[in-house]
Coordinates of C-alpha atoms in Angstrom, one line a residue:
Chain A
M137 CA 0.0 0.0 0.0
P138 CA 1.3 3.4 -0.8
P139 CA 2.3 5.4 2.3
L140 CA 0.0 8.3 1.2
L141 CA -3.1 6.1 1.4
F142 CA -2.1 4.8 4.8
W143 CA -1.8 8.4 6.2
I144 CA -5.1 9.5 4.6
F145 CA -7.0 6.6 6.1
A146 CA -5.3 6.7 9.5
L147 CA -5.9 10.4 9.7
L148 CA -9.6 9.9 8.7
M149 CA -10.0 7.3 11.4
L150 CA -8.4 9.3 14.1
V151 CA -10.1 12.6 13.3
F152 CA -13.6 11.1 13.2
G153 CA -12.7 9.0 16.2
A154 CA -12.0 12.2 18.1
A155 CA -15.2 13.7 16.7
V156 CA -17.1 10.9 18.4
V157 CA -15.8 12.1 21.7
I158 CA -16.1 15.8 21.0
N159 CA -19.6 16.1 19.5
R160 CA -22.4 17.0 21.8
N161 CA -25.1 15.6 19.6
P162 CA -25.3 11.8 19.9
V163 CA -26.5 11.4 16.3
A164 CA -23.4 13.3 15.0
S165 CA -21.3 11.0 17.2
A166 CA -22.8 7.9 15.8
L167 CA -22.3 9.1 12.2
S168 CA -18.7 10.0 13.0
L169 CA -18.2 6.5 14.3
V170 CA -19.3 5.1 11.0
V171 CA -16.6 7.1 9.1
S172 CA -14.0 6.1 11.7
F173 CA -14.9 2.4 11.2
L174 CA -14.7 2.8 7.4
G175 CA -11.2 4.2 7.7
L176 CA -10.3 1.3 9.9
A177 CA -11.7 -1.2 7.4
A178 CA -9.5 0.4 4.7
L179 CA -6.5 0.0 7.0
F180 CA -7.4 -3.7 7.5
M181 CA -7.4 -4.1 3.7
S182 CA -4.1 -2.4 3.5
L183 CA -2.8 -5.2 5.7
D184 CA -4.1 -7.8 3.2
A185 CA -6.9 -8.8 5.6
Y186 CA -9.8 -8.5 3.2
F187 CA -12.2 -10.8 5.1
V188 CA -11.7 -8.8 8.3
G189 CA -12.2 -5.5 6.5
I190 CA -15.4 -6.6 4.9
I191 CA -16.7 -8.0 8.2
Q192 CA -15.8 -4.7 9.8
V193 CA -18.0 -2.8 7.3
L194 CA -20.9 -5.3 7.4
V195 CA -21.0 -5.8 11.2
Y196 CA -20.0 -2.4 12.6
A197 CA -20.9 0.2 9.9
G198 CA -24.0 -1.9 9.0
A199 CA -25.5 -3.6 12.0
I200 CA -24.1 -2.0 15.2
M201 CA -24.5 1.6 13.9
V202 CA -28.1 1.0 13.0
L203 CA -28.6 -0.3 16.5
F204 CA -27.0 2.8 18.0
L205 CA -29.0 5.2 15.8
F206 CA -32.2 3.3 16.5
I207 CA -31.8 3.5 20.2
I208 CA -30.9 7.3 20.0
M209 CA -34.1 7.8 18.0
L210 CA -36.1 5.7 20.4
L211 CA -34.9 7.6 23.5
D212 CA -35.3 10.9 21.6
L213 CA -31.9 12.2 22.8
R214 CA -31.1 15.8 21.9
A215 CA -27.8 17.6 22.1
E216 CA -26.7 17.7 25.7
K217 CA -27.2 20.9 27.5
L218 CA -24.0 22.3 28.8
R219 CA -23.7 21.3 32.4
K220 CA -21.3 22.6 35.0
I221 CA -18.1 20.8 34.1
N222 CA -16.1 19.4 36.9
W223 CA -12.7 20.7 35.7
L224 CA -10.7 18.7 38.2
A225 CA -12.2 15.4 37.1
S226 CA -11.8 16.3 33.4
A227 CA -8.2 17.3 33.9
G228 CA -7.6 14.1 35.8
G229 CA -9.2 12.0 33.0
L230 CA -7.2 13.8 30.3
L231 CA -4.0 13.3 32.3
V232 CA -4.5 9.6 32.7
A233 CA -5.2 9.3 28.9
L234 CA -2.1 11.2 28.1
A235 CA 0.0 9.0 30.5
L236 CA -1.4 6.0 28.7
L237 CA -0.5 7.5 25.3
M238 CA 3.1 8.2 26.5
Q239 CA 3.5 4.7 27.7
I240 CA 2.3 3.3 24.3
F241 CA 4.8 5.6 22.5
Y242 CA 7.5 4.4 24.9
V243 CA 6.8 0.7 24.5
V244 CA 6.5 0.9 20.7
G245 CA 9.6 3.0 20.5
N246 CA 11.6 0.4 22.4
L247 CA 10.1 -2.5 20.3
H248 CA 12.8 -3.8 17.9
A249 CA 10.3 -5.2 15.4
A250 CA 8.5 -1.9 15.2
Q251 CA 11.2 -0.4 13.0
E252 CA 11.1 -3.3 10.5
K253 CA 9.0 -3.1 7.4
F254 CA 6.4 -5.8 6.5
P255 CA 7.9 -8.9 4.9
P256 CA 6.6 -9.5 1.3
L257 CA 3.8 -12.1 0.9
V258 CA 4.6 -15.2 -1.1
G259 CA 1.1 -16.2 -2.1
S260 CA -2.0 -14.2 -2.6
T261 CA -4.5 -13.6 0.2
T262 CA -7.6 -13.3 -1.9
D263 CA -8.8 -16.6 -0.6
D264 CA -8.4 -15.7 3.0
V265 CA -12.1 -16.5 3.7
R266 CA -11.2 -20.1 3.0
N267 CA -8.1 -20.1 5.2
I268 CA -9.9 -18.4 8.1
G269 CA -12.9 -20.7 7.7
L270 CA -10.7 -23.8 7.8
L271 CA -8.9 -22.6 10.9
L272 CA -12.2 -21.6 12.6
F273 CA -13.9 -24.9 12.1
D274 CA -10.7 -27.0 12.7
N275 CA -8.5 -25.5 15.4
Y276 CA -11.0 -23.2 17.0
N277 CA -14.1 -25.3 16.8
A278 CA -14.9 -25.3 20.6
P279 CA -14.5 -21.5 21.0
F280 CA -16.7 -21.0 17.9
Q281 CA -19.5 -23.0 19.5
I282 CA -19.0 -21.2 22.8
V283 CA -19.4 -17.9 20.9
G284 CA -22.6 -19.2 19.4
I285 CA -24.0 -19.9 22.8
L286 CA -22.9 -16.5 23.9
V287 CA -24.8 -14.8 21.1
L288 CA -27.9 -16.9 22.0
V289 CA -27.6 -15.9 25.7
A290 CA -27.2 -12.3 24.6
T291 CA -30.4 -12.5 22.5
V292 CA -32.4 -14.0 25.3
G293 CA -31.0 -11.4 27.7
V294 CA -31.9 -8.5 25.5
V295 CA -35.5 -9.8 25.0
L296 CA -35.8 -10.2 28.8
L297 CA -34.4 -6.7 29.5
S298 CA -36.7 -5.1 26.9
K299 CA -39.9 -6.5 28.5
R300 CA -42.0 -3.9 30.2
E301 CA -41.7 -5.4 33.7
V302 CA -38.4 -7.0 34.7
R303 CA -39.1 -9.4 37.6
Chain B
M29 CA 7.9 3.4 4.2
V30 CA 5.1 2.2 6.5
T31 CA 6.4 -0.1 9.2
L32 CA 4.7 -2.1 11.9
G33 CA 5.4 0.7 14.4
H34 CA 3.2 3.1 12.4
Y35 CA 0.2 0.8 12.7
L36 CA 0.9 0.2 16.4
I37 CA 1.1 3.9 17.1
V38 CA -2.1 4.6 15.2
S39 CA -3.8 1.8 17.0
G40 CA -2.5 3.2 20.4
M41 CA -3.8 6.7 19.5
L42 CA -7.3 5.3 18.6
F43 CA -7.3 3.4 21.9
T44 CA -6.4 6.6 23.8
I45 CA -9.2 8.5 22.1
G46 CA -11.6 5.8 23.2
F47 CA -10.2 5.8 26.7
A48 CA -10.5 9.6 26.9
G49 CA -14.1 9.3 25.8
V50 CA -14.9 6.9 28.6
M51 CA -13.1 9.1 31.1
L52 CA -14.5 12.5 29.9
R53 CA -18.0 12.0 28.6
R54 CA -21.0 11.6 30.8
N55 CA -23.5 10.2 28.3
L56 CA -24.0 6.4 28.5
I57 CA -24.4 6.0 24.8
I58 CA -21.2 7.9 24.0
I59 CA -19.4 5.8 26.6
L60 CA -20.5 2.7 24.8
M61 CA -19.3 4.1 21.5
S62 CA -15.9 4.9 23.0
L63 CA -15.7 1.3 24.2
E64 CA -16.2 0.2 20.6
L65 CA -13.4 2.4 19.6
M66 CA -11.1 0.8 22.1
L67 CA -12.0 -2.7 20.9
N68 CA -11.3 -1.7 17.3
A69 CA -7.9 -0.3 18.2
A70 CA -7.0 -3.7 19.7
N71 CA -8.3 -5.3 16.4
L72 CA -6.0 -3.1 14.4
S73 CA -2.9 -4.1 16.2
L74 CA -3.8 -7.8 16.0
V75 CA -4.2 -7.6 12.3
A76 CA -0.9 -5.7 11.9
F77 CA 0.9 -8.4 13.9
S78 CA -0.9 -11.0 11.8
R79 CA 0.5 -9.4 8.6
F80 CA 3.9 -9.0 10.2
H81 CA 4.4 -12.5 11.4
L82 CA 4.2 -14.7 8.3
Q83 CA 3.6 -18.4 8.3
P84 CA 6.3 -20.7 6.8
N85 CA 4.3 -20.8 3.6
G86 CA 4.4 -17.1 3.2
L87 CA 0.8 -16.2 4.1
P88 CA -0.2 -14.1 7.1
S89 CA -0.7 -15.8 10.4
Y90 CA -4.5 -16.3 10.3
N91 CA -4.8 -17.1 14.1
A92 CA -4.9 -13.4 14.9
Q93 CA -7.6 -12.8 12.3
V94 CA -9.7 -15.6 13.8
F95 CA -9.2 -13.8 17.1
V96 CA -10.4 -10.6 15.6
F97 CA -13.5 -12.4 14.3
F98 CA -14.3 -13.5 17.9
I99 CA -13.7 -10.0 19.2
I100 CA -16.1 -8.6 16.7
T101 CA -18.8 -11.2 17.6
V102 CA -18.4 -10.5 21.3
A103 CA -18.5 -6.8 20.7
A104 CA -21.7 -7.1 18.8
A105 CA -23.3 -9.1 21.6
E106 CA -22.0 -6.6 24.1
V107 CA -23.5 -3.6 22.3
A108 CA -26.9 -5.3 22.1
V109 CA -27.0 -6.1 25.8
G110 CA -25.6 -2.7 26.7
L111 CA -28.2 -0.8 24.7
A112 CA -30.9 -2.9 26.2
I113 CA -29.7 -2.0 29.7
I114 CA -29.7 1.7 28.7
V115 CA -33.3 1.4 27.4
A116 CA -34.4 -0.3 30.6
L117 CA -32.6 2.4 32.7
F118 CA -34.1 5.2 30.6
R119 CA -37.6 3.8 31.3
I120 CA -37.1 4.0 35.0
R121 CA -35.0 7.2 35.3
Q122 CA -35.7 9.2 32.1
T123 CA -32.0 9.9 31.7
T124 CA -28.8 8.6 30.1
H125 CA -26.5 10.9 32.0
V126 CA -24.3 9.1 34.5
E127 CA -24.3 11.9 37.0
D128 CA -28.1 11.4 37.4
I129 CA -27.7 7.7 38.3
T130 CA -26.3 7.7 41.8
S131 CA -28.3 5.0 43.6
L132 CA -25.1 3.0 44.2
K133 CA -23.0 6.0 45.1
F134 CA -21.3 5.6 48.5

């Protein structure tokens, strides 16, 4: 992938990711999240992970975002009114986040492999759906079935929570 | 030249944005969105390592991509349950603002 495209998509992802946090209107936040995830899917494809990139667009930009927008519509949330901001708590949160970022920079800076470029691929990854599927049903069969049960339990739980009276 | 470090730094920055969102925002739905950002940052570094660490036959190590698949599935289930809890909470309290929900506050 040309470096220019990497920077464009990385910048797109980070700017709209920040817009999610900064926007006061929940609808604007949700739509920024869609753009951020599309940039992330492009980065996945730049790493030759086409299956993961497509799943990202389908599941996140498709399904999860519709869920978010539907709930925002259902609750009729407006842009938040400006409340009194607790400056001490905000500064503390920002400080912790910056400390985390500094630590990530430090660890990646000291990582030897981080300076190396990606080794060239020998084959083509256009059939990675087949490879991932084989691995999923072969090596990771038990976790796959457990995830299936998890999704079932989540479905039952959501239906139970959405009933009018929770007993 | 784009190296592994570039992807890791971008992933770390996205994680920090999500973390700051959880720390700074007071709207439950925005907090849930920031959690999604953090999960996706982890996915990005997993896929970058998968591309970096090739198998002996010259293809990416697909174990990490299977892991990303699981993370996406669990995140989808998590969002569904989280939003259902927010709706149930909104019915009782008419708010999604965390400072209005203080029943368990010591």
